[in-house]
Amino acid sequence: MDVLAAINNRHSVRGFKPDPVPQEILKKIVEGALRSPSASNSQPWELAVVSGTKLEEIKKAYIESIGKMPVLDISIALQYPEPWASRRAAVMAGVLEKMGVARDDKQKRMEFGQYGSKLWGAPSCIYIMIDRDFYYSNNATNHWNIFDCGLIAENIMLLATEQGLGTIPAIQPVLFADVLRKLLGLPDSKLMVMGIPIGYEDTNNAANKFRSTRESLDKVAKFYT
Ligand SMILES: Cc1cc2nc3c(=O)[nH]c(=O)nc-3n(C[C@H](O)[C@H](O)[C@H](O)COP(=O)(O)O)c2cc1C
């Protein structure tokens, strides 16, 4: 698959088939993505590739955590200013519309949110972590760690696309970072950046009919000569 085709075919999958992804395919994807660039080749990422009964334990613990105060290691703005707020709102509105869920149907919206806690049914999840000592070093926050994690995340997703797999880069899987650390036997120093649920896309799931839009080239890029 050429790179542009992989970029265009990748989209966030919010409904997976339960079929497991062979471990050798997961290894191939993660190993390939290790060639991602990073600031000073620091390679700040640490990856936990979780499947099987361990992932089931995590999903169960997440369902039990619903309603509790999230423990997010990397903070997120609760409100966005414009024009970013409208872009954010369009995603969930678009997904729910495809699912035939009315905007005011709080019950169905809540159920879909809870489905996110179950990683949208994905049989595996790749958690991306960084070390606290590097993220907070020399009295500064090393934001480039997060940037680097974004680079490896996209490469993981493109390689997964090439393997016929669906993914979603998501914060929802790391909303309870403390729960993850406990179940994965990790020390407090491992900060959870994001999770990438991965598996075979359930193309019959209406949520997957949604495709996000992008601003046009002339709106976001200027070419100087
Ligand atoms: C850092 C990051 C965090 C995200 N977190 C979530 C999430 O928690 N839940 C969700 O449904 N989508 C999440 N997404 C997916 C975005 O909504 C999605 O990438 C965006 O709408 C563009 O759509 P596309 O991935 O289908 O191209 C996240 C994406 C990124 C890059």
mmCIF file with all atom_site columns, N, CA and C in Angstrom, residues 4 61 100 108 118 138 177 214 223:
data_model
loop_
_atom_site.group_PDB
_atom_site.id
_atom_site.type_symbol
_atom_site.label_atom_id
_atom_site.label_alt_id
_atom_site.label_comp_id
_atom_site.label_asym_id
_atom_site.label_entity_id
_atom_site.label_seq_id
_atom_site.pdbx_PDB_ins_code
_atom_site.Cartn_x
_atom_site.Cartn_y
_atom_site.Cartn_z
_atom_site.occupancy
_atom_site.B_iso_or_equiv
_atom_site.pdbx_formal_charge
_atom_site.auth_seq_id
_atom_site.auth_comp_id
_atom_site.auth_asym_id
_atom_site.auth_atom_id
_atom_site.pdbx_PDB_model_num
ATOM 1  N N  . LEU A 1 4   ? 0.177   7.490  0.668  1.00 0.00 ? 4   LEU A N  1
ATOM 2  C CA . LEU A 1 4   ? -1.017  8.332  0.576  1.00 0.00 ? 4   LEU A CA 1
ATOM 3  C C  . LEU A 1 4   ? -2.286  7.486  0.730  1.00 0.00 ? 4   LEU A C  1
ATOM 4  N N  . ALA A 1 61  ? -12.522 -3.112 34.622 1.00 0.00 ? 61  ALA A N  1
ATOM 5  C CA . ALA A 1 61  ? -12.169 -2.082 35.606 1.00 0.00 ? 61  ALA A CA 1
ATOM 6  C C  . ALA A 1 61  ? -12.629 -0.708 35.128 1.00 0.00 ? 61  ALA A C  1
ATOM 7  N N  . GLY A 1 100 ? -27.920 7.100  14.157 1.00 0.00 ? 100 GLY A N  1
ATOM 8  C CA . GLY A 1 100 ? -29.352 7.367  14.316 1.00 0.00 ? 100 GLY A CA 1
ATOM 9  C C  . GLY A 1 100 ? -29.718 7.739  15.739 1.00 0.00 ? 100 GLY A C  1
ATOM 10 N N  . LYS A 1 108 ? -28.748 6.989  25.146 1.00 0.00 ? 108 LYS A N  1
ATOM 11 C CA . LYS A 1 108 ? -27.972 6.359  24.062 1.00 0.00 ? 108 LYS A CA 1
ATOM 12 C C  . LYS A 1 108 ? -26.568 6.972  23.979 1.00 0.00 ? 108 LYS A C  1
ATOM 13 N N  . LYS A 1 118 ? -15.102 0.365  26.840 1.00 0.00 ? 118 LYS A N  1
ATOM 14 C CA . LYS A 1 118 ? -14.786 -1.023 26.442 1.00 0.00 ? 118 LYS A CA 1
ATOM 15 C C  . LYS A 1 118 ? -13.963 -1.027 25.160 1.00 0.00 ? 118 LYS A C  1
ATOM 16 N N  . ASN A 1 138 ? 14.695  19.003 34.384 1.00 0.00 ? 138 ASN A N  1
ATOM 17 C CA . ASN A 1 138 ? 15.346  20.317 34.360 1.00 0.00 ? 138 ASN A CA 1
ATOM 18 C C  . ASN A 1 138 ? 14.364  21.451 34.583 1.00 0.00 ? 138 ASN A C  1
ATOM 19 N N  . ALA A 1 177 ? -5.579  6.406  34.330 1.00 0.00 ? 177 ALA A N  1
ATOM 20 C CA . ALA A 1 177 ? -4.182  5.961  34.220 1.00 0.00 ? 177 ALA A CA 1
ATOM 21 C C  . ALA A 1 177 ? -3.774  5.123  35.423 1.00 0.00 ? 177 ALA A C  1
ATOM 22 N N  . ARG A 1 214 ? -11.807 17.681 6.625  1.00 0.00 ? 214 ARG A N  1
ATOM 23 C CA . ARG A 1 214 ? -10.581 18.450 6.842  1.00 0.00 ? 214 ARG A CA 1
ATOM 24 C C  . ARG A 1 214 ? -10.727 19.824 6.202  1.00 0.00 ? 214 ARG A C  1
ATOM 25 N N  . PHE A 1 223 ? 2.002   28.888 0.613  1.00 0.00 ? 223 PHE A N  1
ATOM 26 C CA . PHE A 1 223 ? 3.245   28.486 -0.061 1.00 0.00 ? 223 PHE A CA 1
ATOM 27 C C  . PHE A 1 223 ? 3.995   29.759 -0.434 1.00 0.00 ? 223 PHE A C  1
#
